XYZ file of C-alpha atoms in Angstrom:
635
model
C 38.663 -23.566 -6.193
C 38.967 -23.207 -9.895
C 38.185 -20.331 -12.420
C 34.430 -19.055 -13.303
C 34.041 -21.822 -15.895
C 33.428 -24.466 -13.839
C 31.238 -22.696 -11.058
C 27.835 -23.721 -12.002
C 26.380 -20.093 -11.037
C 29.009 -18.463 -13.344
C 28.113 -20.825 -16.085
C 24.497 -20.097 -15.690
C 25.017 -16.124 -15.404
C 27.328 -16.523 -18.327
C 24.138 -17.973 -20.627
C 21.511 -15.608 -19.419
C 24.608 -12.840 -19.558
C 24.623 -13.962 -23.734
C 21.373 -13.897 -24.041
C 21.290 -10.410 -23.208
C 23.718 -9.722 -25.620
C 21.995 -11.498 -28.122
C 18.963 -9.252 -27.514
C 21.089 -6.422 -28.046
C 22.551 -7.678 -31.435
C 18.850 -8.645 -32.901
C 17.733 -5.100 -32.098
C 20.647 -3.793 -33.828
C 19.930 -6.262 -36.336
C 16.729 -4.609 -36.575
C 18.153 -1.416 -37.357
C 20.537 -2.242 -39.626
C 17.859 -4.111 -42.065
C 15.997 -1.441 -43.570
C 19.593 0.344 -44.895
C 20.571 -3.292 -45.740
C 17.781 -3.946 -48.094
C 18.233 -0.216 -49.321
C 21.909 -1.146 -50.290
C 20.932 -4.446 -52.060
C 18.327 -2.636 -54.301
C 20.991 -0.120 -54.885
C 23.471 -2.636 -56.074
C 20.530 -4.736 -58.220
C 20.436 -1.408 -60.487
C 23.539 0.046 -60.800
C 23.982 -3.794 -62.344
C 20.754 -4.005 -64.332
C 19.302 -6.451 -62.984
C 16.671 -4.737 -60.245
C 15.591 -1.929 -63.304
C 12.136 -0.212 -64.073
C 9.643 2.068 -62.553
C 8.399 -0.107 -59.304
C 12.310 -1.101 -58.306
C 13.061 2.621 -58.913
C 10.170 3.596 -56.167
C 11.435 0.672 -53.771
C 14.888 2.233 -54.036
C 13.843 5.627 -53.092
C 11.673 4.113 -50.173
C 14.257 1.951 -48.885
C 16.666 4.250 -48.768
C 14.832 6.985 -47.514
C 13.637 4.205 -44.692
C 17.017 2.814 -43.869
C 18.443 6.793 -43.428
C 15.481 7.672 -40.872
C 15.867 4.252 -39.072
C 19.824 4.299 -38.828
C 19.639 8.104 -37.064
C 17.116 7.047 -34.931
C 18.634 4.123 -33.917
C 21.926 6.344 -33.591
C 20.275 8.838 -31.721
C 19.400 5.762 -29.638
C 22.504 3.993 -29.040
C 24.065 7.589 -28.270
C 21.932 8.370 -25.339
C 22.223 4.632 -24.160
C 25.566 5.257 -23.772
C 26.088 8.288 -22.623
C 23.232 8.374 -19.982
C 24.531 8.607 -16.221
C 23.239 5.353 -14.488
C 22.017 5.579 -11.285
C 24.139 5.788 -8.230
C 23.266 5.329 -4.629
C 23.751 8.181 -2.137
C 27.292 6.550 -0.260
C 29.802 8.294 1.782
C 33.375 7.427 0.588
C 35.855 6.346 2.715
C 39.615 6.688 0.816
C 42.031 4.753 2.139
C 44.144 7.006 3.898
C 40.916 7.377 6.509
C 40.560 3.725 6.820
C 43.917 1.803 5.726
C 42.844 -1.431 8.021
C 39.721 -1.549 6.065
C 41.154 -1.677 2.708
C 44.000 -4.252 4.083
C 41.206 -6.773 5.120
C 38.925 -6.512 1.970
C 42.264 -7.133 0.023
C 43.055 -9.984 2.374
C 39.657 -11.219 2.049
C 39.667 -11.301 -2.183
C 42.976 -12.695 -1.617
C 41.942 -15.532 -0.256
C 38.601 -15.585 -2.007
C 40.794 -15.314 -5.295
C 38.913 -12.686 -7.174
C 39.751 -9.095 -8.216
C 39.637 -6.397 -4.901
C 37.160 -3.930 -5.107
C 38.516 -0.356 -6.212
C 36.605 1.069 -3.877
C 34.971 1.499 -0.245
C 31.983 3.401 0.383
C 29.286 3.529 3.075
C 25.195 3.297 3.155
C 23.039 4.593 6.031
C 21.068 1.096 5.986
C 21.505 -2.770 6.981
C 22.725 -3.950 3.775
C 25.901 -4.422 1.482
C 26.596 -4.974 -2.344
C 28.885 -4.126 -5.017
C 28.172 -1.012 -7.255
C 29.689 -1.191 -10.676
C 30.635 3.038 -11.115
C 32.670 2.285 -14.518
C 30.562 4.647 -16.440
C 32.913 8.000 -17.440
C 29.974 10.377 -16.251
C 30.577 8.871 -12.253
C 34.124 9.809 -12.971
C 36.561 8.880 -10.156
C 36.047 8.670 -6.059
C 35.748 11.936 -5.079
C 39.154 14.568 -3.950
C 40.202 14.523 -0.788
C 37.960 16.248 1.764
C 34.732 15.632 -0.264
C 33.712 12.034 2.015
C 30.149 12.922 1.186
C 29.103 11.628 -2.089
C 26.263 13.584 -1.658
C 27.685 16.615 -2.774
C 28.039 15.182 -6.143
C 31.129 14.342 -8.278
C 31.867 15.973 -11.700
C 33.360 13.700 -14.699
C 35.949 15.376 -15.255
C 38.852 12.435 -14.813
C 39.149 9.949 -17.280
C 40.488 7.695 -15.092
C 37.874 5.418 -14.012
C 37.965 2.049 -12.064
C 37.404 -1.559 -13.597
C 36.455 -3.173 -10.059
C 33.611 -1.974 -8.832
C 32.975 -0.555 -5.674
C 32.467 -2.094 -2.606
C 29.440 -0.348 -0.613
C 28.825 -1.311 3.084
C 26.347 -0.688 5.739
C 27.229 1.890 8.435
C 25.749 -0.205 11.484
C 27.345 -3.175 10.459
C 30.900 -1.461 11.229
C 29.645 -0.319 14.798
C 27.753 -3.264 15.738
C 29.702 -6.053 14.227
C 33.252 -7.538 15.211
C 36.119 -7.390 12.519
C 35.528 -11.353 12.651
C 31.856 -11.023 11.983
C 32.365 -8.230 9.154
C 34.855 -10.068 7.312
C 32.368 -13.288 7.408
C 29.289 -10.653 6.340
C 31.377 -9.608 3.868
C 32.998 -12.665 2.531
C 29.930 -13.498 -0.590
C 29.544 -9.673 -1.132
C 33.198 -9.464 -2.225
C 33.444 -12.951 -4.100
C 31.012 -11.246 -6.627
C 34.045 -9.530 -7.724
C 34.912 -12.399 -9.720
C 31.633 -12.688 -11.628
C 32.028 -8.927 -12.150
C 35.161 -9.476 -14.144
C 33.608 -11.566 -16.521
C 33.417 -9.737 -20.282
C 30.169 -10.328 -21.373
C 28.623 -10.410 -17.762
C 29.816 -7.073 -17.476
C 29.106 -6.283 -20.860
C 25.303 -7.299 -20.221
C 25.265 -5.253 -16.815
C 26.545 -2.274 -18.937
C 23.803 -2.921 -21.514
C 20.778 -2.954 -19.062
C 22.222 0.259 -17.107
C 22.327 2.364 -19.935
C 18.678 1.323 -21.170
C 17.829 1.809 -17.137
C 19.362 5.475 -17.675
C 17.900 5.656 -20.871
C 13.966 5.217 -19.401
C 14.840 7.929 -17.356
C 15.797 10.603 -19.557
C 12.483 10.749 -20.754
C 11.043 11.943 -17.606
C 13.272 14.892 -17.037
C 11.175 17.900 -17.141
C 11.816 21.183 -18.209
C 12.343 20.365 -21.934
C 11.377 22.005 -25.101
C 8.270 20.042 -26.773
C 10.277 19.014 -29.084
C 13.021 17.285 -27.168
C 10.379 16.285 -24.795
C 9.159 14.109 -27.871
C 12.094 12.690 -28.663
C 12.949 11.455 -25.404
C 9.626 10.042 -25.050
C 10.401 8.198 -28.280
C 14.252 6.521 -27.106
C 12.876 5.773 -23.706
C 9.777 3.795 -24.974
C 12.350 1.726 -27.534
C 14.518 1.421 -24.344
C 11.745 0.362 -22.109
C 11.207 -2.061 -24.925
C 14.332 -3.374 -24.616
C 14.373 -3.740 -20.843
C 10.828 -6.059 -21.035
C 12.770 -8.255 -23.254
C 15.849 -8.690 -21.310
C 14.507 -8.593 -18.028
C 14.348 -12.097 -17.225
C 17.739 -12.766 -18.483
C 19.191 -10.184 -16.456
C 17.657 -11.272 -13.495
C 18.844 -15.167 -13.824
C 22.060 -13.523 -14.815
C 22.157 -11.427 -11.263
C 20.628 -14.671 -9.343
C 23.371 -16.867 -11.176
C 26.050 -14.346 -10.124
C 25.192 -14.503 -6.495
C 24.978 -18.263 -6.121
C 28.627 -18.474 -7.747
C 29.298 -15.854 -4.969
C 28.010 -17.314 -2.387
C 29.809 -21.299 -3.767
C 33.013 -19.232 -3.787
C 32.778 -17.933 -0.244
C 32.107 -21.256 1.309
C 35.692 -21.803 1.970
C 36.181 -18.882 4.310
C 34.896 -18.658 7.776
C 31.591 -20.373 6.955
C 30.766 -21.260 10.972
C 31.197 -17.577 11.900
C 29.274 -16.420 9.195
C 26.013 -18.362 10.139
C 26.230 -16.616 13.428
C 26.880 -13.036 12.269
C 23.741 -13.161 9.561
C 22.307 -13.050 13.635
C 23.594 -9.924 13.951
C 22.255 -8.685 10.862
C 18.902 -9.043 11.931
C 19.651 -7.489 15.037
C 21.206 -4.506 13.474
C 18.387 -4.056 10.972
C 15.937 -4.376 14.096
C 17.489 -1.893 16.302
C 18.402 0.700 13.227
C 15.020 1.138 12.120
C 13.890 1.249 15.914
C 16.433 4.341 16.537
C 15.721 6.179 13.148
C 12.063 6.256 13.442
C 11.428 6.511 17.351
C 14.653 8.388 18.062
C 16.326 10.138 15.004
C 13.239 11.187 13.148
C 11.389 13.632 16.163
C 14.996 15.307 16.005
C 15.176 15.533 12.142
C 11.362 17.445 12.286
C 12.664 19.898 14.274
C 15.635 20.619 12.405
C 18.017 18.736 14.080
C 20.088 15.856 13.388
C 21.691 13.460 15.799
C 25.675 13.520 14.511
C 26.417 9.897 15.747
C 23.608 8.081 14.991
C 25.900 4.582 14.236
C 27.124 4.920 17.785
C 23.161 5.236 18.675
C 22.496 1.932 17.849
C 24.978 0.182 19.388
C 23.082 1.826 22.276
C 19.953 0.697 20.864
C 20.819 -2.654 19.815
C 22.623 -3.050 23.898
C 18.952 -1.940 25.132
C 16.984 -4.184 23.152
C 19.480 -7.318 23.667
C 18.814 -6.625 27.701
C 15.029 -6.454 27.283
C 14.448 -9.339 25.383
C 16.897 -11.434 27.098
C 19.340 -12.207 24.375
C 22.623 -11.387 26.647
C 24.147 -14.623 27.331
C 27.791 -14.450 25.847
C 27.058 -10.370 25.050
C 29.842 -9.223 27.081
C 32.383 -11.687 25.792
C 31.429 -10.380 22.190
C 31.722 -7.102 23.224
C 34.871 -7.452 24.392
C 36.503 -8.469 21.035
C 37.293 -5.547 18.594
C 34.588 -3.746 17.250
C 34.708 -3.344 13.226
C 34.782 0.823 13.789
C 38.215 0.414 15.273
C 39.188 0.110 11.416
C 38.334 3.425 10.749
C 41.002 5.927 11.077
C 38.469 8.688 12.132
C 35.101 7.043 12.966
C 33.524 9.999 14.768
C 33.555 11.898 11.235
C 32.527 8.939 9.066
C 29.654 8.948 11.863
C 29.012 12.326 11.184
C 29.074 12.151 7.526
C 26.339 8.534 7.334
C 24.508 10.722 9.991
C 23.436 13.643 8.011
C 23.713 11.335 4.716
C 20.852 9.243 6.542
C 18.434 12.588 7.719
C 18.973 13.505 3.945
C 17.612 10.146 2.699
C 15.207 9.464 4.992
C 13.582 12.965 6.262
C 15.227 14.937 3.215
C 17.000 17.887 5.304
C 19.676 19.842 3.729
C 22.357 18.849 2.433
C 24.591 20.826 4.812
C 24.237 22.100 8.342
C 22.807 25.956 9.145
C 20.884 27.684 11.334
C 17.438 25.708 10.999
C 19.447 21.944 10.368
C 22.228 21.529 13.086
C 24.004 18.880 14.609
C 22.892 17.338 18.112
C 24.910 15.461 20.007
C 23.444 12.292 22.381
C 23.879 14.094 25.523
C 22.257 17.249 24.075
C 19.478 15.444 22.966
C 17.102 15.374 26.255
C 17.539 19.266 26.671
C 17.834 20.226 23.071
C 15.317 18.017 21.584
C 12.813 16.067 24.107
C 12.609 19.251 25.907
C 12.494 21.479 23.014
C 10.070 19.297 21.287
C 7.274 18.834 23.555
C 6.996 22.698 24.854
C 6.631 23.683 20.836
C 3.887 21.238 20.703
C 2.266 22.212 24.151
C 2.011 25.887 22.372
C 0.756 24.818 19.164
C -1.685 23.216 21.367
C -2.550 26.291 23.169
C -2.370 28.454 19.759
C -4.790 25.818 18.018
C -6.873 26.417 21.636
C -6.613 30.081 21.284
C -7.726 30.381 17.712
C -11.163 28.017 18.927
C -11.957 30.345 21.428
C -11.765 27.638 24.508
C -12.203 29.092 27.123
C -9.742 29.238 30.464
C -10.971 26.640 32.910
C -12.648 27.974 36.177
C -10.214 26.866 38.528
C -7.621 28.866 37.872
C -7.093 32.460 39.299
C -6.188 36.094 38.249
C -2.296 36.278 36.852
C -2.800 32.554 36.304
C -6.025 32.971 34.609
C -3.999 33.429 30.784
C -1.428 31.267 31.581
C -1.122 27.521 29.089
C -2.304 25.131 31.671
C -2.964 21.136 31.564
C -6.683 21.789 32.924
C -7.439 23.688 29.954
C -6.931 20.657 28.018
C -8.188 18.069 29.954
C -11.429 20.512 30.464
C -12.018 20.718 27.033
C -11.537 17.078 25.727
C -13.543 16.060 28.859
C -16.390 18.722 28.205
C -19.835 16.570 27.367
C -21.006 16.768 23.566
C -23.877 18.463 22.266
C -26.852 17.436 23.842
C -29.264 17.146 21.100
C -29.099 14.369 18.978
C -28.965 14.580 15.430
C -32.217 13.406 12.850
C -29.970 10.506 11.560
C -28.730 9.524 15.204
C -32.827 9.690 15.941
C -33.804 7.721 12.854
C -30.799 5.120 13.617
C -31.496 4.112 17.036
C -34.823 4.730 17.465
C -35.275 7.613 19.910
C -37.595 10.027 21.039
C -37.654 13.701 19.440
C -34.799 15.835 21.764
C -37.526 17.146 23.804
C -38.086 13.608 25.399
C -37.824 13.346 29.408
C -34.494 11.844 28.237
C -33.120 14.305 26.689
C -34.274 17.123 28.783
C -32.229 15.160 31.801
C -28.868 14.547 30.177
C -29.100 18.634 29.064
C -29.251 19.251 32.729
C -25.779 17.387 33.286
C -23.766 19.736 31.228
C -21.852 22.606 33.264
C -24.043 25.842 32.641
C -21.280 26.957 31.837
C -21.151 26.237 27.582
C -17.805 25.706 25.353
C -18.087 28.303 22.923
C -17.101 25.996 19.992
C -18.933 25.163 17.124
C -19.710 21.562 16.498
C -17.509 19.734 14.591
C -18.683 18.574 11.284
C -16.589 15.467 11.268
C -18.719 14.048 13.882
C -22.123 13.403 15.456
C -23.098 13.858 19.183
C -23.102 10.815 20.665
C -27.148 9.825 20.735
C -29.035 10.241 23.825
C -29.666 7.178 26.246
C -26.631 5.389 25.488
C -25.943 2.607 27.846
C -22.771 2.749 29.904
C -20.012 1.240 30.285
C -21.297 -1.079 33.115
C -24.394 -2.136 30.603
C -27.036 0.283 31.796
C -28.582 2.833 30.584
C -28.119 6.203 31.476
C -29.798 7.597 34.432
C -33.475 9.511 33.248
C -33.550 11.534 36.941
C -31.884 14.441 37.812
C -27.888 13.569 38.444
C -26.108 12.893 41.386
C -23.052 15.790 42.650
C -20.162 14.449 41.194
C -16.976 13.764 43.244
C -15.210 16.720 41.355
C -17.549 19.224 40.709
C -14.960 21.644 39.507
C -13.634 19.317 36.552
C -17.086 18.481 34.384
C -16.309 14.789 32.784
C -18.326 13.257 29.643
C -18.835 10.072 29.761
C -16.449 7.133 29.780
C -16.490 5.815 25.996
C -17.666 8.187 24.124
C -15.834 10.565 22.250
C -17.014 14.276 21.779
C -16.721 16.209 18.805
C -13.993 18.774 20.386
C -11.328 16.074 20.054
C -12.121 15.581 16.746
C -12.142 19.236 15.878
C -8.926 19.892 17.982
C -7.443 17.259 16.003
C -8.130 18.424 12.374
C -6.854 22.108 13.597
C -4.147 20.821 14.696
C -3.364 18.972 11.430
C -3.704 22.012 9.480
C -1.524 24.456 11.605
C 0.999 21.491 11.153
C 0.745 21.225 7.370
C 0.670 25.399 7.258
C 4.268 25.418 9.549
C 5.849 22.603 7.177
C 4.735 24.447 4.006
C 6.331 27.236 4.982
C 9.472 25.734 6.342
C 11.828 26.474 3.505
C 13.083 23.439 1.651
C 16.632 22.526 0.619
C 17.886 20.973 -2.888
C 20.902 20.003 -4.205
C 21.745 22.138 -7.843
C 20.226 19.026 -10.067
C 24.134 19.420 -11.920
C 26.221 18.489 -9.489
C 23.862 15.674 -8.022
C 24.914 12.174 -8.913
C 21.246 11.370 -7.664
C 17.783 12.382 -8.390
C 17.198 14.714 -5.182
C 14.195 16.837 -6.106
C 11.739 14.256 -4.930
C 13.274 13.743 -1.286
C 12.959 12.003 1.298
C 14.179 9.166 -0.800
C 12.967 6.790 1.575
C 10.229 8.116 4.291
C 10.301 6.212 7.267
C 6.770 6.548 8.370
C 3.493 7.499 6.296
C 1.592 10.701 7.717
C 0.220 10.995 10.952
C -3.319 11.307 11.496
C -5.103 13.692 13.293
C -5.824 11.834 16.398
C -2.099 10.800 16.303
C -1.422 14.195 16.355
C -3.887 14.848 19.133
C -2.280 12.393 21.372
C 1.541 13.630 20.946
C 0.365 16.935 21.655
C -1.886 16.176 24.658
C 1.599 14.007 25.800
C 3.547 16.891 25.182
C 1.232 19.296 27.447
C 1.681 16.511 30.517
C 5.119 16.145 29.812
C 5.521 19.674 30.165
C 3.698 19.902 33.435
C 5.165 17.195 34.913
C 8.368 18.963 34.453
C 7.265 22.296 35.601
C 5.338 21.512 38.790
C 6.896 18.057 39.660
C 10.739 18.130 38.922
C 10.238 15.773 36.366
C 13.249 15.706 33.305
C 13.206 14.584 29.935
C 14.841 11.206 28.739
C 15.842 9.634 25.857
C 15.167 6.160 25.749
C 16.940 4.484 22.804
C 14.079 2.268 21.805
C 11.401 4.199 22.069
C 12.612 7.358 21.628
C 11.456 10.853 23.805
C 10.670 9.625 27.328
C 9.644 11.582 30.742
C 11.669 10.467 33.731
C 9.476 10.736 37.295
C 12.242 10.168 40.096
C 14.829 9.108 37.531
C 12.408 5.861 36.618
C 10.705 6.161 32.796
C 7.183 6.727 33.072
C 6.032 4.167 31.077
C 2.023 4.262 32.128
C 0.935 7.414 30.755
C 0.731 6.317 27.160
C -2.492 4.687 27.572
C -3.936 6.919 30.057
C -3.834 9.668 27.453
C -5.242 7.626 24.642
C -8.267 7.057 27.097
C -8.544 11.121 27.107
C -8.259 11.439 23.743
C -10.406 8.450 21.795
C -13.069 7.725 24.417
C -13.454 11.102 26.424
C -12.409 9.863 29.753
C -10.105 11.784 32.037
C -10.653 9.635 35.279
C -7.334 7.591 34.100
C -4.960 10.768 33.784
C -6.697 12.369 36.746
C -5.614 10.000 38.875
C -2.117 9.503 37.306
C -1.547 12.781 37.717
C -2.090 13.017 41.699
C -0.270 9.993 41.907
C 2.640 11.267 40.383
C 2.421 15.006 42.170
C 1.860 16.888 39.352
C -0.628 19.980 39.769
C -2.301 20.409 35.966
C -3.814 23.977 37.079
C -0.350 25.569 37.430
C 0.926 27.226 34.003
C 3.376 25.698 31.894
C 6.775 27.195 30.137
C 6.477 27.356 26.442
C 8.844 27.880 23.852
């Protein structure tokens, strides 16, 4: 293996590297001709030979030109160079915390021959690259006892690294072997080499500042004024960036294929079968944090070990899907954690580094944002989770004015109950149809034979709700399920004559109006949750528009429906059956009937919710011995 010139990616990220450079000399080219000309008509008359009234006027203008465009151009290169690049949100591990760690990336540039990162950090995601923190305002790796870059780190060392730093993926050191790490890792740190280059690295430094330039100009709070002038350097460095974009990205692509040439020579076979186990970890990572660690971070809780979560996970899903042949031999070699002095705090630390990025919690624990540990998390978060959405349920009920279903008895009578619900999703719609449901399909006028029999269906006894305006009763004389039409006569006695049921695909306008009140008490509790922010000095990172990265898009109203409806027969289950609450590591909160997951009920509640129809439920709830007219515990 020979030096950079003769890798062809090196020679290829070496042109585009110049021809970023080049950009940058034409533009100061640029700026430099207007004083140039001003000097050369300068020098024409204090010679005689540029003399008279017009050459007197192109002096003055010149010169007058070439001052303006020199400051700006200062003003310019100044905050190009002095603007803080970005940095991602890492947790740094010094070397005293993880001494094998350091001795095998040096081992592995050793062999790889290129320059060892100065550096080891950690990112809460599947992925691993090299972050060039050279610029003076990064400053250092942070003092002992600060492992959370979070926090932010102050300039005030001059010392500053020439490698850069070498930023790895937390699941990769749980999941992975110290063989398959090493092989993961192998191209990441051959792009050390590359790095070293002058004018590659010159280039990189070139496009960061103009990156950190485009960004001052969107820091509010400024004087109009300043505000203007900002506005002015990031537009010329926005400029800048369109022009060398495409160099700088064959430059990046050119880097990475003279990585990935240079890495060839070291444990190539192994490393085809651990890019496996990156898609593997990626799967089961995003599985845990948005079925498992995200219900925990809306309630204010984070889990503290979430890297030891999805080994869990990732164990779980290689079982289900049948990918276990040779797992327990892999297992049994030494997991890439074991490098870590103390991996329980480095846990800790990419734990609540993840809920900031991802949910945008605090950045330290309190009273409303605490640890949870995986044993806890049934009890202190399933649990906990489902009763405060049974009562926001029941508040959301209360404020309606749904009334307490007839079945239950004096003290019951006030008490939360799961027939409450399922009475009032289940309760028939309106019974007259609307003009445009009448114009649509044809029907009578409401006081058709029709109509007149379905009214006489409907319990005497009325909901007190208004209709909802987001939709329309169903229209009159709809066929059913089965194909025919509803019956015109009067109606049979139902089997149940206690529980009133509306009719199997259709869906009422109280689950629709439950759902939109629902959604509002929500937004009203999460607007007045207080919100925490770093102090924008101290971060190395724009925090003020957290979560960075947001796992899942809102949920809609009927989404919200069904959790809550979930919650209410989770609740009962465990209250008048001796169910208990689970966690299941791939799908998150789970209710355990006789120690086996009750994995039916999903569906069963979706058929209350979107089409009306509590037969399903009903009958899953005998089965499973749970009595919905006895109250409930709330939180």
């Amino acid at each position: 293996m020979t030096g950079i010139g003769v890798e062809v990616g090196a020679q290829a990220a070496r042109s585009r590297a110049l021809a970023v450079l080049r950009i940058r000399s034409r533009a100061l080219a640029v700026a430099l001709l207007p004083a140039a000309v001003a000097v050369v008509l300068l020098a024409g008359g204090s010679t005689d030979h540029l003399v008279g009234g017009f050459w007197d006027t192109a002096r003055l203008v010149m010169s007058v030109l070439g001052a303006v465009v020199l400051l700006a151009a200062g003003a310019v290169a100044l905050v190009v160079a002095r603007a803080r690049p970005a940095v991602s949100p890492t947790v740094a591990i010094a070397e005293e915390s993880a001494p094998d760690l350091y001795r095998m990336v040096r081992d592995l540039a050793d062999r790889l021959d290129v320059p060892a990162p100065s550096a080891i950090a950690l990112t809460p995601d599947c992925d691993s690259w090299l972050e060039d923190r050279t610029h003076p305002a990064h400053g250092p790796p942070p003092q002992t006892g600060r492992e959370d870059e979070i926090a932010g780190v102050r300039g005030s060392h001059r010392g500053v690294p020439a490698a850069p730093v070498l930023v790895i993926g937390s699941p990769f050191l749980w999941w992975m072997r110290v063989g398959e790490l090493r092989a993961v890792l192998a191209p990441v740190v051959a792009g050390t080499g590359p790095s070293a280059h002058p004018d590659i690295a010159a280039a990189r430094r070139f496009v960061r500042g103009l990156d950190a330039a485009v960004a001052v100009g969107s820091v509010p709070g400024r004087c109009p004024l300043t505000r203007v002038l900002c506005a002015g350097v990031a537009w010329v460095a926005r400029l800048l960036l369109r022009g060398c974009r495409e160099h700088a990205t064959q430059m990046e692509r050119g880097v990475a294929a003279a990585a990935a040439e240079r890495a060839q020579a070291v444990d190539y076979g192994l490393r085809i079968v651990a890019q496996e186990q990156v898609g593997l970890a990626y799967a089961g990572w995003d599985r845990l944090l948005t079925r498992v660690a995200l219900p925990a971070w809306r309630m204010g809780r984070w889990p503290s070990r979430l890297d030891a979560g999805v080994v869990a996970a990732l164990t779980e899903l290689s079982r289900r899907d049948r990918l276990a042949e040779g797992f327990a031999s892999r297992l049994g070699e030494r997991p890439a954690c074991d490098l870590l002095e103390e991996p329980g705090a480095i846990d800790e630390a990419a734990s609540l580094l993840a809920a900031r990025l991802f949910h945008g919690g605090p950045a330290e624990t309190g009273p409303d944002w605490s640890p949870v540990d995986w044993q806890e998390y049934p009890e202190e978060v399933v649990d906990r989770k489902w009763r405060l959405d049974a009562a926001r349920l029941h508040r959301v009920l209360d404020a309606q004015g749904v009334r307490r279903p007839p079945e239950t008895t004096p003290p019951e009578s006030d008490a939360p109950t799961l027939s409450r619900v399922l009475t009032h999703l289940s309760t028939p719609p309106p019974t007259g149809p609307t003009p445009e449901s009448s114009a649509a399909d044809g029907s009578a006028d409401p006081m058709s034979p029709s109509s007149t029999s379905q009214s006489s269906t409907v319990d005497p006894e009325p909901a007190p709700e208004a209709p909802s305006p987001q939709g329309s009763p169903t229209p009159q004389g709809s066929p059913t399920p089965h194909g025919s039409p509803t019956p015109q006569g009067p109606p049979a006695p139902t089997a149940d004559e206690s529980h009133p049921e509306a009719t199997p695909g259709t869906t009422g306008p109280e689950a629709e109006t439950l759902a939109a009140a629902l959604s509002a008490e929500l937004a009203r509790e999460e607007a007045a949750a207080p919100h925490s922010r770093t102090a924008p000095d101290i971060a190395p990172w724009d925090d003020t528009a957290l979560p960075l990265f947001p796992l899942q898009p809102p949920r809609s109203a009927r989404e919200l429906l069904t959790d809550h409806v979930t919650a209410m027969v989770c609740c009962a289950a465990i209250d008048t059956a001796g169910a208990t609450p689970g966690l299941d590591w791939l799908d998150g909160p789970s209710l355990l009937i006789n120690g086996e997951r009750a994995a039916d009920l999903a569906p069963r509640v979706l058929s209350l919710v979107e089409d009306g129809d509590p037969v399903p439920l009903r009958a899953w709830l005998v089965k499973s011995g749970i009595r919905p007219e006895k109250p409930v515990r709330l939180v």
